[in-house]
């Protein structure tokens, strides 16, 4: 492995954030009376359109007021380059919101994890405001598209999302996902679920925020959050002696001396090379990006990648294009040394992990 990145960009331990006792996000201007009754219970307000945003700014001036942003549908044509096309679609959909300068954005309605990640990139292209992301979970700790919830959180918390709100069709699926995520989440966790679920004292480890469902009023949820705290347990956060990474579907834990394969060109034989390397079992694949066509090949073969990926490119422009389409957390081992400021940007924007 190469000597590595400059000291300032070396991967650092992520400090655990303190947990709050559980707060509510208001979603209706008429719920402002809850602020007067118990201001410590209200963590913010969320508007679902621009008119409501203005009303909530007037009725709830004491708390940050955010704006919900629905992720657009994926195009029917799924041919590559799909990722960058969808990012452009999201930017066009989100751009009218930016001039309103809400305190935060709440991204929701993504069809799958890759769409949610692309929506996050689109929003961070446009704005530096705080981001909440709604993450729908299914059975067995996975999303409906098969993405491991821990892999999803690993990516989201490194690309600009400060709060992740989980939703589920079944209460047990929500609890199971939280148990998996809680030890490794370094951002705030919340839930958006039927208020009646709280009557069951369901286990909600490390949950800090509650968002009412569209058809439910905040008042009922507030009463339950206040009076039935028994399910809100705390799972200690794991010490980061290894790195949590994602290949875009599954989560992996690696240390700083992990074995990386030799350089693998992203050409028309990429799929065959990845199959051959499965027998050698390297901890990470090192993919070489030499031209724009390689980025397209990478996107075409994302489904073949079952290990962490180390991306290397001589051109920072090519490296960024590859980082945008790769749905996991890429590693950087110092091959083709990049400027420190560029690595810092890639780390903050795309979650690049410098070895």
Short mmCIF file of C-alpha atoms in Angstrom, two decimals:
data_model
loop_
_atom_site.label_atom_id
_atom_site.label_comp_id
_atom_site.label_asym_id
_atom_site.label_seq_id
_atom_site.Cartn_x
_atom_site.Cartn_y
_atom_site.Cartn_z
CA UNK A 1 0.00 0.00 0.00
CA UNK A 2 1.22 3.53 -0.68
CA UNK A 3 2.58 5.80 2.02
CA UNK A 4 -0.81 7.42 2.53
CA UNK A 5 -2.41 10.84 2.73
CA UNK A 6 -1.00 13.93 4.43
CA UNK A 7 -1.38 13.93 8.23
CA UNK A 8 -4.18 16.53 8.22
CA UNK A 9 -6.41 14.29 6.11
CA UNK A 10 -5.63 11.02 7.89
CA UNK A 11 -8.80 9.30 9.06
CA UNK A 12 -9.62 10.35 12.63
CA UNK A 13 -11.79 8.77 15.29
CA UNK A 14 -15.33 10.10 15.14
CA UNK A 15 -16.40 11.34 18.57
CA UNK A 16 -19.77 10.10 19.84
CA UNK A 17 -22.44 12.78 20.00
CA UNK A 18 -24.38 13.21 23.26
CA UNK A 19 -27.90 11.83 23.27
CA UNK A 20 -30.90 14.01 24.07
CA UNK A 21 -33.89 12.78 26.03
CA UNK A 22 -36.28 12.72 23.06
CA UNK A 23 -37.77 15.68 21.21
CA UNK A 24 -40.57 16.29 18.76
CA UNK A 25 -40.56 17.92 15.33
CA UNK A 26 -43.71 19.96 14.75
CA UNK A 27 -45.32 19.60 11.31
CA UNK A 28 -48.36 21.90 11.60
CA UNK A 29 -48.39 25.67 12.30
CA UNK A 30 -51.31 25.17 14.68
CA UNK A 31 -49.15 23.04 16.98
CA UNK A 32 -47.20 26.08 18.16
CA UNK A 33 -49.07 25.91 21.49
CA UNK A 34 -46.92 22.89 22.34
CA UNK A 35 -43.95 25.24 22.42
CA UNK A 36 -45.56 27.33 25.13
CA UNK A 37 -46.55 24.28 27.13
CA UNK A 38 -43.19 22.47 27.03
CA UNK A 39 -40.50 24.22 24.97
CA UNK A 40 -37.82 21.67 25.91
CA UNK A 41 -39.86 18.95 24.17
CA UNK A 42 -39.77 20.64 20.75
CA UNK A 43 -36.63 20.23 18.68
CA UNK A 44 -37.78 22.03 15.54
CA UNK A 45 -40.56 22.50 13.01
CA UNK A 46 -40.95 21.00 9.55
CA UNK A 47 -42.94 22.53 6.69
CA UNK A 48 -44.04 20.53 3.66
CA UNK A 49 -44.46 23.50 1.30
CA UNK A 50 -43.25 27.08 1.00
CA UNK A 51 -46.47 28.67 2.29
CA UNK A 52 -46.37 26.56 5.44
CA UNK A 53 -42.69 27.41 5.85
CA UNK A 54 -43.57 31.11 6.16
CA UNK A 55 -46.42 30.39 8.58
CA UNK A 56 -44.25 28.22 10.80
CA UNK A 57 -41.53 30.83 10.87
CA UNK A 58 -44.11 33.21 12.34
CA UNK A 59 -45.78 30.78 14.74
CA UNK A 60 -42.64 28.91 15.85
CA UNK A 61 -39.84 31.50 15.90
CA UNK A 62 -38.18 29.85 18.90
CA UNK A 63 -37.08 26.72 17.00
CA UNK A 64 -35.34 25.99 13.68
CA UNK A 65 -37.86 25.60 10.86
CA UNK A 66 -36.99 23.21 8.05
CA UNK A 67 -38.49 22.32 4.69
CA UNK A 68 -39.39 18.85 3.40
CA UNK A 69 -37.98 18.02 -0.03
CA UNK A 70 -39.47 15.02 -1.83
CA UNK A 71 -36.99 13.04 -3.90
CA UNK A 72 -38.11 12.93 -7.56
CA UNK A 73 -39.01 9.58 -9.16
CA UNK A 74 -36.18 7.74 -10.84
CA UNK A 75 -36.32 7.94 -14.65
CA UNK A 76 -37.90 5.04 -16.52
CA UNK A 77 -34.72 4.80 -18.58
CA UNK A 78 -32.22 3.26 -16.14
CA UNK A 79 -29.29 3.13 -18.57
CA UNK A 80 -26.01 4.61 -17.37
CA UNK A 81 -24.95 7.26 -16.73
CA UNK A 82 -27.95 7.16 -14.38
CA UNK A 83 -26.47 8.62 -11.21
CA UNK A 84 -25.42 11.99 -12.61
CA UNK A 85 -28.67 12.31 -14.59
CA UNK A 86 -30.66 11.75 -11.42
CA UNK A 87 -28.52 14.22 -9.46
CA UNK A 88 -29.34 16.85 -12.10
CA UNK A 89 -33.06 15.99 -11.79
CA UNK A 90 -32.86 16.41 -8.01
CA UNK A 91 -31.03 19.73 -8.31
CA UNK A 92 -33.74 21.05 -10.61
CA UNK A 93 -36.43 19.92 -8.16
CA UNK A 94 -34.67 21.34 -5.08
CA UNK A 95 -33.38 24.63 -6.54
CA UNK A 96 -36.62 26.62 -5.92
CA UNK A 97 -36.31 25.83 -2.20
CA UNK A 98 -32.79 27.14 -1.77
CA UNK A 99 -33.63 30.86 -1.96
CA UNK A 100 -36.01 30.40 1.00
CA UNK A 101 -33.06 29.45 3.22
CA UNK A 102 -34.78 27.05 5.64
CA UNK A 103 -32.83 26.01 8.73
CA UNK A 104 -32.65 22.46 7.41
CA UNK A 105 -33.96 20.21 4.65
CA UNK A 106 -35.81 16.93 5.20
CA UNK A 107 -35.22 14.56 2.28
CA UNK A 108 -37.86 11.87 1.89
CA UNK A 109 -39.54 9.57 -0.63
CA UNK A 110 -36.42 8.12 -2.26
CA UNK A 111 -37.13 4.95 -4.24
CA UNK A 112 -33.95 3.22 -3.07
CA UNK A 113 -30.69 3.92 -1.29
CA UNK A 114 -28.77 5.05 -4.38
CA UNK A 115 -31.53 7.56 -5.12
CA UNK A 116 -31.35 8.87 -1.55
CA UNK A 117 -27.58 9.24 -1.72
CA UNK A 118 -27.85 11.04 -5.06
CA UNK A 119 -30.46 13.39 -3.58
CA UNK A 120 -28.09 14.20 -0.72
CA UNK A 121 -25.31 15.00 -3.20
CA UNK A 122 -27.69 17.20 -5.19
CA UNK A 123 -28.72 19.12 -2.09
CA UNK A 124 -25.14 19.61 -0.91
CA UNK A 125 -24.31 20.84 -4.43
CA UNK A 126 -26.89 23.59 -3.87
CA UNK A 127 -26.81 24.41 -0.18
CA UNK A 128 -24.80 24.13 3.01
CA UNK A 129 -27.90 23.87 5.21
CA UNK A 130 -28.32 20.99 7.66
CA UNK A 131 -29.82 17.82 6.22
CA UNK A 132 -32.23 15.27 7.63
CA UNK A 133 -32.80 12.11 5.59
CA UNK A 134 -35.71 9.71 5.88
CA UNK A 135 -34.57 6.09 5.67
CA UNK A 136 -37.29 3.45 5.12
CA UNK A 137 -36.32 0.09 6.60
CA UNK A 138 -37.67 -3.38 5.92
CA UNK A 139 -37.16 -6.79 7.51
CA UNK A 140 -33.80 -8.24 8.59
CA UNK A 141 -32.09 -4.88 8.95
CA UNK A 142 -32.27 -4.04 5.27
CA UNK A 143 -34.03 -1.58 3.04
CA UNK A 144 -36.53 -2.79 0.45
CA UNK A 145 -33.82 -2.69 -2.24
CA UNK A 146 -31.62 -5.01 -0.14
CA UNK A 147 -29.24 -2.36 1.18
CA UNK A 148 -27.99 -3.08 4.70
CA UNK A 149 -29.25 -0.28 6.98
CA UNK A 150 -25.82 -0.03 8.61
CA UNK A 151 -24.21 0.42 5.19
CA UNK A 152 -26.73 3.16 4.41
CA UNK A 153 -26.07 4.99 7.68
CA UNK A 154 -22.30 4.62 7.22
CA UNK A 155 -22.56 6.54 3.95
CA UNK A 156 -25.17 9.13 4.91
CA UNK A 157 -23.40 10.25 8.08
CA UNK A 158 -20.22 10.93 6.11
CA UNK A 159 -21.70 12.90 3.19
CA UNK A 160 -23.49 15.69 5.04
CA UNK A 161 -26.57 14.18 6.72
CA UNK A 162 -26.80 15.26 10.37
CA UNK A 163 -30.02 13.43 11.32
CA UNK A 164 -31.45 10.14 10.04
CA UNK A 165 -35.17 9.48 10.52
CA UNK A 166 -36.17 5.82 10.22
CA UNK A 167 -39.57 4.63 9.01
CA UNK A 168 -41.00 1.12 8.69
CA UNK A 169 -44.21 -0.75 7.95
CA UNK A 170 -43.74 -2.99 11.01
CA UNK A 171 -42.67 -1.87 14.48
CA UNK A 172 -40.30 -4.82 14.94
CA UNK A 173 -38.45 -3.92 11.74
CA UNK A 174 -37.90 -0.44 13.15
CA UNK A 175 -36.55 -1.78 16.44
CA UNK A 176 -34.31 -4.31 14.70
CA UNK A 177 -32.81 -1.62 12.45
CA UNK A 178 -32.16 0.69 15.40
CA UNK A 179 -30.38 -2.08 17.31
CA UNK A 180 -28.07 -2.58 14.34
CA UNK A 181 -27.44 1.11 13.73
CA UNK A 182 -27.25 2.52 17.27
CA UNK A 183 -23.71 1.41 18.21
CA UNK A 184 -22.21 2.95 15.06
CA UNK A 185 -24.31 6.03 14.32
CA UNK A 186 -22.47 9.30 14.87
CA UNK A 187 -25.46 11.43 13.91
CA UNK A 188 -28.82 11.95 15.57
CA UNK A 189 -31.40 9.19 15.07
CA UNK A 190 -35.15 9.68 14.91
CA UNK A 191 -38.29 7.80 13.93
CA UNK A 192 -41.44 8.58 12.00
CA UNK A 193 -43.99 5.99 13.06
CA UNK A 194 -47.62 5.68 14.20
CA UNK A 195 -48.13 7.20 17.64
CA UNK A 196 -49.88 4.03 18.76
CA UNK A 197 -46.58 2.15 18.51
CA UNK A 198 -45.32 4.11 21.50
CA UNK A 199 -48.19 2.73 23.57
CA UNK A 200 -46.53 -0.68 23.27
CA UNK A 201 -43.33 0.61 24.89
CA UNK A 202 -41.47 -0.64 21.82
CA UNK A 203 -37.71 -0.52 22.10
CA UNK A 204 -36.27 2.58 20.43
CA UNK A 205 -32.54 2.57 21.21
CA UNK A 206 -30.73 5.91 20.91
CA UNK A 207 -33.75 7.65 19.36
CA UNK A 208 -33.67 11.41 19.92
CA UNK A 209 -36.32 12.79 17.54
CA UNK A 210 -39.93 11.93 16.74
CA UNK A 211 -41.62 13.14 13.55
CA UNK A 212 -45.43 12.84 13.28
CA UNK A 213 -46.89 10.95 10.35
CA UNK A 214 -48.69 13.18 7.80
CA UNK A 215 -52.17 12.17 9.04
CA UNK A 216 -51.36 12.49 12.76
CA UNK A 217 -51.18 15.60 14.91
CA UNK A 218 -48.14 16.34 16.99
CA UNK A 219 -50.15 16.78 20.19
CA UNK A 220 -50.88 13.07 20.62
CA UNK A 221 -47.33 12.09 19.82
CA UNK A 222 -46.05 14.72 22.26
CA UNK A 223 -48.13 13.26 25.08
CA UNK A 224 -46.74 9.79 24.42
CA UNK A 225 -43.14 10.96 24.12
CA UNK A 226 -43.53 12.78 27.44
CA UNK A 227 -45.36 10.06 29.37
CA UNK A 228 -44.04 6.78 27.93
CA UNK A 229 -40.24 6.97 27.77
CA UNK A 230 -39.59 3.37 28.77
CA UNK A 231 -38.74 2.08 25.30
CA UNK A 232 -36.07 4.73 24.69
CA UNK A 233 -33.03 2.75 25.77
CA UNK A 234 -29.40 3.69 25.20
CA UNK A 235 -26.97 1.37 23.44
CA UNK A 236 -23.35 2.43 24.07
CA UNK A 237 -21.54 3.59 20.97
CA UNK A 238 -18.67 1.45 19.79
CA UNK A 239 -15.13 2.79 19.94
CA UNK A 240 -13.80 3.44 16.44
CA UNK A 241 -10.69 1.23 16.41
CA UNK A 242 -11.74 0.07 12.93
CA UNK A 243 -13.40 1.91 10.06
CA UNK A 244 -17.02 1.27 9.15
CA UNK A 245 -17.26 1.33 5.36
CA UNK A 246 -19.88 0.45 2.79
CA UNK A 247 -19.65 -1.12 -0.65
CA UNK A 248 -22.99 0.50 -1.55
CA UNK A 249 -25.04 -2.45 -0.32
CA UNK A 250 -23.30 -4.13 2.63
CA UNK A 251 -21.32 -2.83 5.59
CA UNK A 252 -17.71 -3.83 6.29
CA UNK A 253 -15.22 -3.18 9.08
CA UNK A 254 -11.59 -2.64 8.11
CA UNK A 255 -8.44 -1.55 9.91
CA UNK A 256 -5.74 0.77 8.64
CA UNK A 257 -3.49 -2.09 7.47
CA UNK A 258 -6.16 -3.82 5.41
CA UNK A 259 -5.04 -5.67 2.31
CA UNK A 260 -5.88 -4.03 -1.01
CA UNK A 261 -5.71 -5.74 -4.39
CA UNK A 262 -3.42 -4.67 -7.20
CA UNK A 263 -4.80 -2.01 -9.52
CA UNK A 264 -7.82 -3.20 -11.50
CA UNK A 265 -8.49 -1.26 -14.72
CA UNK A 266 -12.12 -0.25 -15.15
CA UNK A 267 -12.34 -1.48 -18.72
CA UNK A 268 -14.65 -3.87 -20.57
CA UNK A 269 -13.18 -6.82 -18.62
CA UNK A 270 -13.90 -5.37 -15.18
CA UNK A 271 -16.70 -7.82 -14.39
CA UNK A 272 -14.50 -10.82 -15.24
CA UNK A 273 -11.62 -9.50 -13.14
CA UNK A 274 -13.89 -8.96 -10.14
CA UNK A 275 -15.12 -12.56 -10.40
CA UNK A 276 -11.54 -13.87 -10.59
CA UNK A 277 -10.48 -11.82 -7.55
CA UNK A 278 -13.19 -13.36 -5.39
CA UNK A 279 -10.94 -16.43 -4.99
CA UNK A 280 -8.01 -14.29 -3.84
CA UNK A 281 -10.26 -12.61 -1.25
CA UNK A 282 -8.58 -9.20 -0.93
CA UNK A 283 -10.13 -7.00 1.76
CA UNK A 284 -10.66 -4.22 -0.80
CA UNK A 285 -10.66 -3.81 -4.58
CA UNK A 286 -8.38 -1.11 -5.99
CA UNK A 287 -10.06 0.32 -9.07
CA UNK A 288 -8.09 2.40 -11.56
CA UNK A 289 -9.89 5.28 -13.30
CA UNK A 290 -7.93 6.53 -16.33
CA UNK A 291 -10.60 8.03 -18.59
CA UNK A 292 -14.26 9.07 -18.61
CA UNK A 293 -15.34 5.75 -20.10
CA UNK A 294 -13.97 4.05 -16.96
CA UNK A 295 -16.49 5.95 -14.83
CA UNK A 296 -19.33 4.59 -16.99
CA UNK A 297 -17.90 1.07 -16.69
CA UNK A 298 -17.71 1.48 -12.92
CA UNK A 299 -21.37 2.49 -12.74
CA UNK A 300 -22.39 -0.41 -14.98
CA UNK A 301 -20.66 -2.87 -12.66
CA UNK A 302 -21.62 -1.53 -9.24
CA UNK A 303 -23.75 -4.63 -8.67
CA UNK A 304 -20.58 -6.78 -8.99
CA UNK A 305 -18.75 -5.02 -6.15
CA UNK A 306 -18.94 -7.00 -2.91
CA UNK A 307 -15.98 -5.49 -1.03
CA UNK A 308 -14.79 -2.03 -0.06
CA UNK A 309 -13.29 -0.10 -2.95
CA UNK A 310 -10.09 1.93 -3.16
CA UNK A 311 -10.40 4.43 -6.01
CA UNK A 312 -7.34 5.86 -7.70
CA UNK A 313 -7.08 8.37 -10.52
CA UNK A 314 -4.34 10.76 -11.54
CA UNK A 315 -6.86 13.47 -12.34
CA UNK A 316 -8.88 14.89 -9.41
CA UNK A 317 -11.71 15.59 -11.86
CA UNK A 318 -11.91 11.92 -12.84
CA UNK A 319 -11.63 10.85 -9.21
CA UNK A 320 -14.57 13.08 -8.32
CA UNK A 321 -16.70 11.66 -11.13
CA UNK A 322 -15.98 8.16 -9.85
CA UNK A 323 -16.78 9.21 -6.28
CA UNK A 324 -20.14 10.57 -7.40
CA UNK A 325 -21.27 7.30 -9.00
CA UNK A 326 -19.82 4.90 -6.40
CA UNK A 327 -22.59 4.41 -3.85
CA UNK A 328 -20.33 3.24 -1.03
CA UNK A 329 -17.49 4.85 0.91
CA UNK A 330 -14.32 4.81 -1.15
CA UNK A 331 -10.82 4.41 0.30
CA UNK A 332 -7.78 6.46 -0.72
CA UNK A 333 -4.32 4.97 -0.17
CA UNK A 334 -2.13 7.76 -1.51
CA UNK A 335 -1.76 6.46 -5.06
CA UNK A 336 -1.33 9.51 -7.33
CA UNK A 337 -0.99 12.01 -4.53
CA UNK A 338 -3.76 14.61 -4.47
CA UNK A 339 -3.61 18.07 -2.94
CA UNK A 340 -4.57 18.25 0.72
CA UNK A 341 -7.41 20.71 0.06
CA UNK A 342 -8.86 18.38 -2.59
CA UNK A 343 -8.73 15.39 -0.26
CA UNK A 344 -10.44 17.43 2.45
CA UNK A 345 -13.22 18.35 0.02
CA UNK A 346 -13.65 14.74 -1.15
CA UNK A 347 -13.74 13.56 2.47
CA UNK A 348 -16.47 16.03 3.44
CA UNK A 349 -18.49 15.77 0.22
CA UNK A 350 -18.28 12.06 -0.62
CA UNK A 351 -17.08 10.46 2.61
CA UNK A 352 -13.70 9.47 1.16
CA UNK A 353 -11.68 7.57 3.77
CA UNK A 354 -7.95 8.35 3.69
CA UNK A 355 -5.86 5.39 4.77
#
